[in-house]
Coordinates of C-alpha atoms and ligand atoms in Angstrom, one line a residue:
X1 CA 0.2 0.0 -0.3
X2 CA 1.2 3.6 -1.2
X3 CA 1.5 6.1 1.9
X4 CA 3.2 9.1 0.0
X5 CA 0.9 10.0 -2.9
X6 CA 2.0 12.5 -6.0
X7 CA 0.2 15.9 -6.4
X8 CA -3.6 15.6 -7.3
X9 CA -5.1 17.8 -9.4
X10 CA -8.4 18.6 -8.1
X11 CA -11.1 20.2 -10.5
X12 CA -12.5 23.4 -10.3
X13 CA -14.1 24.5 -6.7
X14 CA -12.4 22.6 -5.0
X15 CA -9.1 22.9 -2.8
X16 CA -9.5 26.6 -3.5
X17 CA -10.8 27.3 0.9
X18 CA -8.4 30.0 0.7
X19 CA -8.6 31.7 4.5
X20 CA -8.6 35.4 4.9
X21 CA -6.6 35.8 7.6
X22 CA -3.0 37.2 6.3
X23 CA -0.7 35.7 9.4
X24 CA -1.6 32.5 7.9
X25 CA -1.1 33.1 4.5
X26 CA 2.0 34.0 5.3
X27 CA 3.1 31.2 7.3
X28 CA 1.4 29.0 4.8
X29 CA 3.8 30.6 1.9
X30 CA 6.5 30.5 4.1
X31 CA 6.3 26.3 4.6
X32 CA 5.6 26.2 0.8
X33 CA 9.1 28.1 -0.2
X34 CA 10.7 25.6 2.0
X35 CA 9.1 22.1 1.2
X36 CA 8.2 23.2 -2.7
X37 CA 4.8 21.3 -3.1
X38 CA 3.4 21.4 -6.7
X39 CA 0.5 22.7 -5.2
X40 CA -1.5 23.3 -2.7
X41 CA -5.0 22.1 -1.8
X42 CA -6.9 24.6 0.9
X43 CA -9.4 22.5 2.7
X44 CA -13.0 23.5 3.4
X45 CA -14.0 20.2 5.2
X46 CA -17.3 19.9 2.8
X47 CA -18.9 16.6 2.1
X48 CA -17.8 17.4 -1.7
X49 CA -14.3 17.6 -1.3
X50 CA -13.7 14.7 1.7
X51 CA -15.6 12.3 -1.4
X52 CA -13.3 13.5 -3.8
X53 CA -9.9 13.0 -1.3
X54 CA -11.5 9.2 -0.9
X55 CA -11.4 8.8 -4.1
X56 CA -8.5 10.1 -4.9
X57 CA -6.9 7.9 -2.1
X58 CA -8.2 4.8 -2.7
X59 CA -7.0 5.4 -6.4
X60 CA -3.7 6.6 -5.2
X61 CA -3.2 3.2 -3.0
X62 CA -3.5 5.1 0.6
X63 CA -6.7 3.5 1.2
X64 CA -8.9 0.4 0.2
X65 CA -12.6 0.6 -0.1
X66 CA -14.3 -1.8 1.9
X67 CA -17.8 -3.3 1.0
X68 CA -19.7 -0.7 0.7
X69 CA -22.9 -2.6 1.2
X70 CA -21.9 -4.2 4.7
X71 CA -19.6 -0.8 5.7
X72 CA -20.8 2.1 4.0
X73 CA -18.7 4.5 4.0
X74 CA -15.6 2.5 5.5
X75 CA -12.2 1.9 4.2
X76 CA -9.4 0.6 5.2
X77 CA -5.4 1.9 5.4
X78 CA -2.3 0.5 5.9
X79 CA 0.6 2.2 7.6
X80 CA 4.2 0.8 7.1
X81 CA 5.6 -1.7 9.5
X82 CA 7.9 0.5 10.9
X83 CA 5.3 3.4 11.6
X84 CA 2.6 1.9 13.8
X85 CA 2.8 3.3 16.8
X86 CA 4.3 6.5 19.0
X87 CA 7.4 7.3 19.4
X88 CA 8.3 8.6 22.4
X89 CA 12.3 9.0 22.6
X90 CA 11.6 10.6 19.0
X91 CA 9.0 13.4 21.2
X92 CA 10.8 16.6 21.6
X93 CA 9.8 19.4 24.0
X94 CA 11.6 22.1 22.7
X95 CA 11.4 25.2 25.3
X96 CA 14.3 27.3 25.9
X97 CA 15.7 25.3 28.8
X98 CA 15.8 22.2 29.5
X99 CA 14.2 22.7 32.9
X100 CA 11.3 23.6 31.6
X101 CA 10.6 20.1 29.6
X102 CA 11.5 19.0 32.9
X103 CA 12.9 14.9 34.2
X104 CA 10.2 13.0 32.1
X105 CA 10.1 15.0 29.1
X106 CA 13.1 15.0 25.6
X107 CA 14.0 18.4 25.3
X108 CA 15.9 19.9 22.6
X109 CA 17.2 23.3 21.9
X110 CA 14.3 25.0 19.8
X111 CA 16.9 26.9 17.6
X112 CA 19.0 23.4 16.6
X113 CA 15.5 22.1 16.1
X114 CA 14.2 24.2 14.3
X115 CA 17.5 24.7 11.7
X116 CA 17.1 20.6 11.4
X117 CA 13.8 20.1 10.7
X118 CA 14.0 23.0 8.0
X119 CA 16.9 21.0 6.9
X120 CA 14.7 17.6 7.0
X121 CA 11.9 19.9 5.1
X122 CA 13.9 21.6 2.6
X123 CA 11.7 20.4 -0.9
X124 CA 10.5 17.7 1.2
X125 CA 6.8 18.2 -0.6
X126 CA 8.6 18.3 -4.2
X127 CA 5.7 16.0 -6.3
X128 CA 2.9 16.4 -3.7
X129 CA -0.1 18.4 -2.9
X130 CA 0.5 20.2 0.0
X131 CA -2.5 20.3 2.3
X132 CA -4.1 23.0 4.6
X133 CA -6.0 21.7 7.1
X134 CA -8.3 24.6 9.1
X135 CA -9.4 22.8 12.3
X136 CA -11.4 23.8 15.5
X137 CA -10.8 22.3 18.9
X138 CA -13.8 22.2 21.7
X139 CA -17.2 23.3 21.4
X140 CA -16.5 26.7 18.7
X141 CA -18.1 28.8 21.2
X142 CA -16.4 27.5 24.3
X143 CA -13.7 30.4 25.9
X144 CA -11.4 27.2 26.2
X145 CA -11.6 26.3 22.1
X146 CA -8.6 26.9 19.9
X147 CA -8.4 27.3 16.1
X148 CA -5.2 25.2 14.4
X149 CA -4.0 24.5 10.9
X150 CA -2.1 21.2 10.1
X151 CA 0.1 21.4 6.5
X152 CA 0.4 18.1 5.7
X153 CA 1.5 16.2 2.6
X154 CA -0.9 12.9 4.0
X155 CA -4.0 12.8 1.6
X156 CA -4.5 10.0 5.6
X157 CA -4.0 12.7 7.6
X158 CA -6.8 15.1 5.9
X159 CA -9.1 12.7 5.7
X160 CA -8.7 11.5 9.5
X161 CA -8.3 15.1 10.9
X162 CA -12.1 15.3 9.5
X163 CA -13.4 12.8 11.4
X164 CA -11.6 13.9 14.6
X165 CA -11.9 17.4 14.6
X166 CA -14.2 20.4 13.9
X167 CA -12.3 20.6 10.1
X168 CA -13.1 23.3 7.6
X169 CA -14.2 26.5 6.6
X170 CA -15.6 26.9 10.2
X171 CA -12.2 27.1 11.6
X172 CA -10.9 30.0 9.4
X173 CA -14.1 32.0 10.0
X174 CA -13.7 31.8 14.0
X175 CA -10.1 32.5 13.6
X176 CA -11.5 36.0 11.7
X177 CA -9.0 38.5 10.1
X178 CA -7.0 39.7 12.6
X179 CA -3.2 39.5 12.6
X180 CA -2.4 38.7 15.8
X181 CA -5.4 36.2 16.4
X182 CA -3.6 32.7 18.2
X183 CA -3.5 29.7 16.2
X184 CA -1.4 26.9 15.8
X185 CA 0.9 26.4 13.5
X186 CA 1.4 22.4 12.6
X187 CA 3.3 21.0 10.4
X188 CA 3.4 17.7 8.6
X189 CA 5.4 15.7 6.3
X190 CA 6.0 12.3 5.8
X191 CA 9.3 12.5 3.9
X192 CA 10.1 9.1 3.1
X193 CA 8.6 7.6 6.2
X194 CA 12.4 6.7 7.7
X195 CA 12.3 6.1 11.2
X196 CA 15.8 7.6 11.1
X197 CA 14.3 11.2 9.8
X198 CA 10.9 10.8 12.9
X199 CA 10.4 13.5 14.8
X200 CA 7.4 15.1 16.8
X201 CA 8.6 18.6 17.7
X202 CA 6.9 21.1 19.9
X203 CA 7.5 24.6 20.7
X204 CA 5.2 25.5 23.3
X205 CA 6.1 29.3 23.4
X206 CA 5.4 29.4 19.8
X207 CA 2.4 27.4 19.6
X208 CA 4.3 25.2 17.3
X209 CA 4.4 21.9 16.0
X210 CA 6.6 20.2 13.2
X211 CA 6.3 17.1 12.7
X212 CA 8.4 14.8 9.8
X213 CA 9.2 10.9 8.8
X214 CA 5.7 9.6 10.4
X215 CA 2.7 8.8 9.1
X216 CA 1.2 7.1 12.0
X217 CA -2.0 8.3 14.1
X218 CA -0.7 9.9 17.2
X219 CA 2.2 11.7 15.8
X220 CA 1.0 13.1 12.9
X221 CA -2.8 14.3 13.5
X222 CA -1.3 17.2 15.5
X223 CA -5.1 18.2 17.3
X224 CA -4.7 15.3 19.3
X225 CA -1.6 13.9 21.2
X226 CA 0.3 17.3 19.8
X227 CA -1.7 20.3 20.7
X228 CA -4.8 19.5 23.1
X229 CA -2.7 17.6 25.0
X230 CA 1.2 18.6 24.8
X231 CA 0.8 22.3 23.5
X232 CA -2.7 23.0 25.6
X233 CA -0.9 21.2 28.7
X234 CA 1.4 24.2 28.9
X235 CA -1.1 26.9 27.8
X236 CA -3.2 25.3 30.8
X237 CA -1.1 25.9 33.2
X238 CA -0.3 29.9 32.5
X239 CA -3.6 30.8 31.7
X240 CA -5.7 28.2 35.2
X241 CA -6.9 25.7 33.6
X242 CA -6.5 21.6 33.2
X243 CA -5.5 19.3 29.9
X244 CA -5.9 16.2 30.7
X245 CA -5.8 12.5 29.5
X246 CA -9.0 11.7 30.2
X247 CA -12.1 10.3 29.2
X248 CA -15.9 12.1 30.1
X249 CA -18.3 10.2 30.7
X250 CA -22.4 11.1 32.1
X251 CA -24.2 8.1 34.5
X252 CA -28.0 8.7 34.7
X253 CA -29.9 6.7 37.3
X254 CA -33.0 5.8 37.0
X255 CA -34.0 8.6 39.6
X256 CA -33.4 10.7 36.6
X257 CA -30.0 11.7 38.6
X258 CA -26.8 12.7 36.2
X259 CA -23.4 13.0 37.2
X260 CA -20.0 13.5 34.9
X261 CA -17.5 11.5 35.5
X262 CA -13.5 12.1 34.1
X263 CA -10.8 9.3 34.0
X264 CA -7.2 9.4 33.6
X265 CA -6.1 5.9 32.0
X266 CA -2.4 5.5 30.3
X267 CA -3.3 4.4 26.2
X268 CA -4.6 1.2 25.5
X269 CA -5.9 0.7 28.3
X270 CA -9.8 1.0 28.1
X271 CA -10.8 4.6 28.2
X272 CA -13.0 4.4 25.3
X273 CA -14.9 1.2 26.4
X274 CA -15.2 2.9 30.0
X275 CA -16.6 5.6 28.0
X276 CA -19.1 4.0 26.0
X277 CA -20.0 1.1 28.5
X278 CA -23.3 -0.6 28.6
X279 CA -24.5 -1.5 32.2
X280 CA -25.5 -4.9 33.1
X281 CA -28.7 -6.3 33.0
X282 CA -29.5 -5.8 36.6
X283 CA -28.6 -2.1 36.3
X284 CA -31.8 -1.7 34.7
X285 CA -32.1 2.6 34.2
X286 CA -28.9 3.1 34.2
X287 CA -27.5 4.9 31.5
X288 CA -24.0 5.4 30.3
X289 CA -23.2 8.2 27.7
X290 CA -19.9 9.4 26.6
X291 CA -18.9 13.2 26.0
X292 CA -15.5 12.1 25.5
X293 CA -12.5 9.1 24.8
X294 CA -9.8 10.7 25.2
X295 CA -9.1 14.2 26.4
X296 CA -10.4 16.7 28.9
X297 CA -10.3 20.4 28.8
X298 CA -11.0 21.2 32.5
X299 CA -11.9 24.7 34.0
X300 CA -13.0 25.9 37.2
X301 CA -17.2 26.9 36.8
X302 CA -19.0 30.5 38.3
X303 CA -20.2 27.8 41.0
X304 CA -16.5 26.5 41.9
X305 CA -17.2 23.2 40.5
X306 CA -15.1 21.8 37.5
X307 CA -16.6 21.6 33.7
X308 CA -14.8 19.6 31.3
X309 CA -15.6 19.6 27.2
X310 CA -14.1 17.3 25.2
X311 CA -11.9 19.3 22.1
X312 CA -11.7 16.3 19.5
X313 CA -15.0 15.0 17.1
X314 CA -14.0 12.0 16.9
X315 CA -12.4 8.5 18.3
X316 CA -9.1 7.5 17.6
X317 CA -9.8 4.0 19.0
X318 CA -7.7 0.7 19.4
X319 CA -9.6 -2.1 17.6
X320 CA -8.1 -5.4 18.7
X321 CA -10.4 -6.6 21.6
X322 CA -13.7 -4.8 20.1
X323 CA -16.6 -6.8 19.9
X324 CA -20.5 -6.9 20.5
X325 CA -19.3 -8.4 24.0
X326 CA -17.0 -5.7 25.0
X327 CA -18.5 -2.8 23.5
X328 CA -21.7 -2.7 22.0
X329 CA -21.6 0.9 20.9
X330 CA -18.5 1.2 19.4
X331 CA -19.5 -2.3 17.1
X332 CA -22.3 0.3 16.0
X333 CA -20.6 3.4 15.4
X334 CA -17.6 1.8 13.1
X335 CA -20.5 0.2 11.5
X336 CA -20.2 3.1 8.5
X337 CA -18.2 6.0 7.9
X338 CA -15.4 4.7 9.8
X339 CA -11.2 5.2 8.9
X340 CA -9.5 1.8 9.7
X341 CA -5.4 1.4 10.1
X342 CA -3.8 -1.7 10.0
X343 CA -6.8 -4.4 10.7
X344 CA -7.0 -7.1 8.3
X345 CA -9.3 -7.2 5.2
X346 CA -11.5 -10.2 4.3
X347 CA -11.9 -11.8 1.2
X348 CA -15.0 -10.4 1.1
X349 CA -14.5 -6.9 1.4
X350 CA -14.6 -6.6 5.2
X351 CA -12.1 -6.3 8.1
X352 CA -11.5 -8.6 11.0
X353 CA -9.4 -8.3 13.8
X354 CA -8.2 -10.8 17.0
X355 CA -10.9 -10.7 19.5
X356 CA -13.9 -9.8 17.1
X357 CA -17.2 -11.7 17.2
X358 CA -17.1 -15.0 15.4
X359 CA -14.9 -17.2 14.5
X360 CA -12.1 -15.8 12.2
X361 CA -12.5 -15.7 8.7
X362 CA -10.4 -18.9 7.0
X363 CA -8.1 -16.6 4.9
X364 CA -7.5 -12.8 5.2
X365 CA -5.1 -10.2 4.3
X366 CA -2.8 -9.6 7.6
X367 CA -2.3 -5.4 8.1
X368 CA 1.4 -5.5 6.4
X369 CA -1.2 -6.8 3.4
X370 CA 0.1 -10.6 3.3
X371 CA -2.2 -13.9 3.0
X372 CA -3.7 -14.8 6.7
X373 CA -4.8 -17.8 7.4
X374 CA -6.4 -18.5 11.2
X375 CA -3.0 -21.2 11.4
X376 CA -0.4 -18.4 11.0
X377 CA 1.6 -17.3 13.5
X378 CA 1.8 -13.6 12.8
X379 CA -1.4 -11.3 14.4
X380 CA -3.9 -10.5 10.7
X381 CA -4.3 -6.9 13.3
X382 CA -0.9 -5.1 14.6
X383 CA -2.0 -4.8 18.1
X384 CA -2.0 -1.3 18.0
X385 CA -4.2 -1.0 14.9
X386 CA -6.8 1.8 15.0
X387 CA -10.7 3.0 14.2
X388 CA -11.5 6.7 13.6
X389 CA -14.3 7.5 13.3
X390 CA -17.1 10.5 14.2
X391 CA -18.5 10.8 17.5
X392 CA -22.0 11.3 15.9
X393 CA -22.0 7.7 14.9
X394 CA -22.0 6.9 18.7
X395 CA -25.3 5.6 19.7
X396 CA -24.9 6.7 23.7
X397 CA -23.0 9.9 22.6
X398 CA -24.2 12.6 25.7
X399 CA -26.2 15.6 24.6
X400 CA -24.2 17.9 26.3
X401 CA -21.3 17.5 24.0
X402 CA -21.6 20.7 22.2
X403 CA -21.9 22.8 25.3
X404 CA -19.7 25.8 25.2
X405 CA -19.4 25.3 29.2
X406 CA -18.6 21.7 29.0
X407 CA -20.3 19.8 31.7
X408 CA -19.7 19.5 35.9
X409 CA -17.3 16.7 37.0
X410 CA -18.3 14.8 39.7
X411 CA -15.5 12.7 40.2
X412 CA -12.0 11.9 38.8
X413 CA -10.9 8.6 38.3
X414 CA -7.2 7.5 38.1
X415 CA -6.4 3.9 36.6
X416 CA -3.5 1.5 35.5
X417 CA -3.2 -2.0 34.2
X418 CA -1.6 -3.4 37.4
X419 CA -1.5 -7.2 37.8
X420 CA -1.2 -6.9 41.5
X421 CA -1.3 -4.5 44.3
X422 CA -3.7 -2.0 43.2
X423 CA -7.4 -2.5 44.4
X424 CA -10.3 -2.7 42.5
X425 CA -10.9 0.9 43.9
X426 CA -10.7 3.4 46.0
X427 CA -11.0 7.0 47.1
X428 CA -8.3 9.4 47.9
X429 CA -8.7 10.9 51.6
X430 CA -9.2 14.8 50.0
X431 CA -7.9 16.6 46.8
X432 CA -4.0 16.4 47.8
X433 CA -4.7 13.4 48.5
X434 CA -6.1 12.5 45.3
X435 CA -3.1 14.1 43.3
X436 CA -0.5 12.0 45.1
X437 CA -2.5 9.4 43.9
X438 CA -2.4 10.8 39.8
X439 CA 1.3 11.8 40.1
X440 CA 2.3 8.2 41.3
X441 CA -0.5 5.9 38.9
X442 CA 1.7 3.3 37.3
X443 CA 1.1 1.1 34.9
X444 CA 1.8 -1.8 32.3
X445 CA 2.9 -0.3 29.1
X446 CA 1.2 -1.0 26.0
X447 CA 1.8 -1.3 22.0
X448 CA 0.2 2.3 21.7
X449 CA 3.6 3.1 22.0
X450 CA 7.3 1.9 20.2
X451 CA 9.3 0.0 23.0
X452 CA 8.3 -2.8 25.5
X453 CA 5.1 -3.9 26.3
X454 CA 4.2 -5.2 30.2
X455 CA 6.4 -3.4 31.8
X456 CA 5.4 -1.6 34.6
X457 CA 6.0 2.0 34.5
X458 CA 5.2 5.3 36.2
X459 CA 2.6 7.2 34.9
X460 CA 1.0 10.3 36.6
X461 CA -2.1 11.2 35.4
X462 CA -1.4 9.1 32.3
X463 CA 0.3 11.9 31.2
X464 CA 4.0 11.4 31.5
X465 CA 4.1 10.7 27.2
X466 CA 1.6 14.1 27.1
X467 CA 2.9 16.7 29.5
X468 CA 4.5 19.7 27.5
X469 CA 6.3 21.7 30.4
X470 CA 8.1 20.3 33.6
X471 CA 5.8 17.6 35.8
X472 CA 6.8 18.8 39.4
X473 CA 5.0 22.4 37.9
X474 CA 2.4 20.0 36.7
X475 CA 1.8 18.2 40.1
X476 CA 2.1 21.8 41.6
X477 CA -0.7 23.1 39.6
X478 CA -2.7 20.0 40.2
X479 CA -2.2 21.0 43.5
X480 CA -3.1 24.8 42.8
X481 CA -6.3 24.1 41.3
X482 CA -7.7 22.2 44.5
X483 CA -8.1 24.9 46.4
X484 CA -10.1 27.3 43.8
X485 CA -12.6 25.1 43.5
X486 CA -15.4 25.4 46.5
X487 CA -16.6 22.4 45.1
X488 CA -14.4 20.2 44.0
X489 CA -15.1 16.4 42.5
X490 CA -14.3 13.6 44.8
X491 CA -10.8 11.6 43.5
X492 CA -10.6 7.8 43.4
X493 CA -7.8 4.9 41.6
X494 CA -9.1 2.1 39.9
X495 CA -8.0 -1.4 38.8
X496 CA -9.6 -3.5 35.9
X497 CA -6.6 -5.7 35.9
X498 CA -5.7 -7.3 39.5
X499 CA -4.9 -11.0 38.2
X500 CA -4.4 -13.8 41.0
X501 CA -1.6 -16.2 41.9
X502 CA -2.1 -18.1 38.2
X503 CA -2.1 -14.9 36.3
X504 CA -5.7 -14.9 35.8
X505 CA -7.7 -11.6 35.7
X506 CA -9.4 -11.3 38.5
X507 CA -12.5 -8.8 37.3
X508 CA -14.3 -9.2 34.4
X509 CA -14.0 -5.5 33.1
X510 CA -15.9 -4.1 30.4
X511 CA -20.2 -3.4 31.3
X512 CA -19.1 -4.9 34.6
X513 CA -17.5 -1.7 35.8
X514 CA -20.7 0.1 35.9
X515 CA -20.3 -1.9 40.0
X516 CA -17.6 -0.1 40.6
X517 CA -18.8 2.7 39.1
X518 CA -21.8 3.1 41.2
X519 CA -20.2 2.7 44.3
X520 CA -18.1 6.0 43.2
X521 CA -21.4 8.2 42.2
X522 CA -23.2 7.1 45.5
X523 CA -20.5 8.0 47.6
X524 CA -20.7 11.1 45.5
X525 CA -24.1 11.9 47.1
X526 CA -22.8 10.8 50.2
X527 CA -24.1 7.0 50.5
X528 CA -22.1 4.4 49.5
X529 CA -20.1 3.1 52.4
X530 CA -15.9 1.9 52.6
X531 CA -13.8 0.6 55.2
X532 CA -10.8 3.3 55.7
X533 CA -7.4 1.9 54.9
X534 CA -3.6 3.1 54.6
X535 CA -3.9 3.8 50.7
X536 CA -7.4 5.4 51.2
X537 CA -11.5 4.4 51.0
X538 CA -11.8 0.8 50.0
X539 CA -15.3 -0.5 49.6
X540 CA -16.6 -3.6 52.0
X541 CA -17.7 -6.3 49.3
X542 CA -20.8 -5.6 51.2
X543 CA -20.7 -1.9 50.1
X544 CA -20.7 -2.4 46.1
X545 CA -23.7 -4.2 44.4
X546 CA -22.7 -7.6 43.1
X547 CA -26.4 -8.7 42.5
X548 CA -26.4 -10.4 39.1
X549 CA -22.4 -10.8 38.7
X550 CA -21.6 -14.3 37.7
X551 CA -18.2 -16.3 37.8
X552 CA -17.0 -13.8 40.5
X553 CA -16.6 -15.9 44.1
X554 CA -16.7 -14.0 46.9
X555 CA -12.6 -14.9 47.8
X556 CA -11.9 -13.4 44.8
X557 CA -13.7 -9.8 45.9
X558 CA -12.4 -10.3 48.3
X559 CA -8.9 -10.5 47.2
X560 CA -9.7 -7.4 44.3
X561 CA -10.5 -5.4 47.5
X562 CA -7.1 -6.4 49.7
X563 CA -4.5 -4.6 50.9
X564 CA -1.0 -6.7 51.0
X565 CA 1.7 -5.3 53.3
X566 CA 4.5 -6.5 51.2
X567 CA 3.2 -5.2 47.8
X568 CA 2.4 -2.3 49.6
X569 CA 6.1 -1.7 50.6
X570 CA 7.4 -2.5 47.4
X571 CA 4.6 0.0 46.4
X572 CA 5.9 2.8 48.8
X573 CA 9.9 1.7 47.0
X574 CA 8.7 2.4 43.8
X575 CA 7.0 5.8 44.2
X576 CA 9.9 7.1 46.0
X577 CA 12.3 5.8 43.6
X578 CA 10.2 7.7 41.0
X579 CA 10.2 10.8 43.1
X580 CA 13.9 10.9 43.4
X581 CA 14.4 10.4 39.7
X582 CA 12.5 14.0 39.2
X583 CA 14.1 15.9 42.2
X584 CA 14.0 18.4 42.4
X585 CA 11.0 18.9 41.2
X586 CA 8.6 17.5 43.3
X587 CA 6.3 19.5 45.5
X588 CA 7.3 19.1 49.3
X589 CA 3.2 18.5 49.4
X590 CA 3.7 14.6 47.6
X591 CA 7.1 14.2 49.5
X592 CA 4.9 14.8 52.7
X593 CA 2.2 12.8 51.8
X594 CA 4.4 9.7 50.7
X595 CA 6.1 10.1 54.2
X596 CA 2.7 9.6 55.6
X597 CA 1.3 6.8 53.6
X598 CA 4.7 5.0 54.8
X599 CA 3.8 5.8 58.4
X600 CA 0.0 4.6 58.0
X601 CA 1.3 1.1 56.5
X602 CA 3.6 1.0 59.2
X603 CA 1.0 1.4 61.6
Ligands
SAT1 O1 -1.3 7.0 19.2 S1 -2.5 8.1 19.4 O2 -1.5 9.1 20.8 O3 -3.3 8.8 19.1 C1 -3.5 7.1 20.6 C2 -2.7 7.0 22.0 O4 -2.3 6.3 22.4 O5 -3.6 7.5 23.2
MN2 MN1 -5.1 8.3 24.9

């Protein structure tokens, strides 16, 4: 499959949406002079434009059209096998000083990096079309909404950005003509998709992102991790709000009461599944709705509560494991108008992946384009294969998703993928303790980033790869936000992934997570019980609604809710080691929290 496509020649009426803002035009022409494309395509986000670009992408082999009778509007893309995930070691934060980027980021000098990138971009788009993609992040009328422009030579990026953002003429209109109107400058070029020349570079002070050498989502859809997290977290710190790697969901109880919850889990740990959860039968009348599945921008409302908006317009979810059993809403959503990347293709023009319902096809084409059968040793779909789907496809999309003020957050949940130590759920004693839980969060690594999979690492607030500035200052920012909230959300920690001595998952997860969520919501209403332990408030088995839960024994529930002293001594040491690696940037309050935890565990 082709990833790099030659220039296209659009018919009149398409590709001419030049913005009125002269600052944008000047910048685009600068990039044009540098990269020397064959032509410029100014995107307007219209359906006609999308249809044309889909056609061109298929003609040039960038996309494969799936059987439109069974999967209307669905297409498959294959990235290069060397280019299937985020590359953290080549993701740079280019602040004037290394100190500003902090100990958890890869820092590079801005002037040197610009110069290196300009060298790589020189003539890089020769013979290709340069697309200019205007987009808005956030409900357009939200005070938090941001306009960005992404220049790219990848038609796949253009098509994905139309799904993932509010893309097109509305963004140019929102920016207006004022020369000093703020917008994010994003430049992306595939170059030759060579891992030797792959750099994802952020210049927070310039509101600028330059990404080269990759065609994979998280590296190239610059709206997402690059703008909405790395750059936005930097802006949020300055402006007094929060940009977080969190899903946002609504929970409505049978009596019509509604709460919103924001939850931070690392990539590929089930955020999309949790955000679209269908409660088990026993929870008749309970309803979960989705505001967002990956990113939350949160600010303090006039009433002293925390309000969240989802800056995105679509979901870029992990495909393997998605099924009618694990996530029926996602399955329904991706039945149409979906862009799949790196899944398998069936001989009937459908798609397949490990963990899909039903038996595997007798033969298929794997994600690399090779023949595949169930006897093959290789996986049919890449473990980090993805769907990009408009949020409008979600059958349980929350009614407030476009609300300019966002939704009020009752609870914040932190969670990681931990085989041991961490109970199913517990509550922080207060905001500061909650920040400590977030700051010391750890999780086993996944296929969402290149590198080892299954290794436990500290991933504070699931932001380790996404915080655009010094993590110590980020912790401080969280600590300062609590006292500014007169009615702060309660903070919880969950772990769906605890295993028994045989290595089997103790908790079934997916829809059954509703049982944990209900305990959390009841707690927000001052209703549910718990026992106070050294690590936080943990429900007793009788505090959880376990009616109708099959396949989990009372002994397993005990194990899920237990605090094992030896494991916690190890955990304490792991947290201390992490803080030492961040020295001298860790706020005193968090060091004191560590000390207090040690004392409570000793008692
Ligand atoms: O690849 S993305 O960064 O877009 C998704 C993820 O890893 O969370
Ligand atoms: Mn994510």
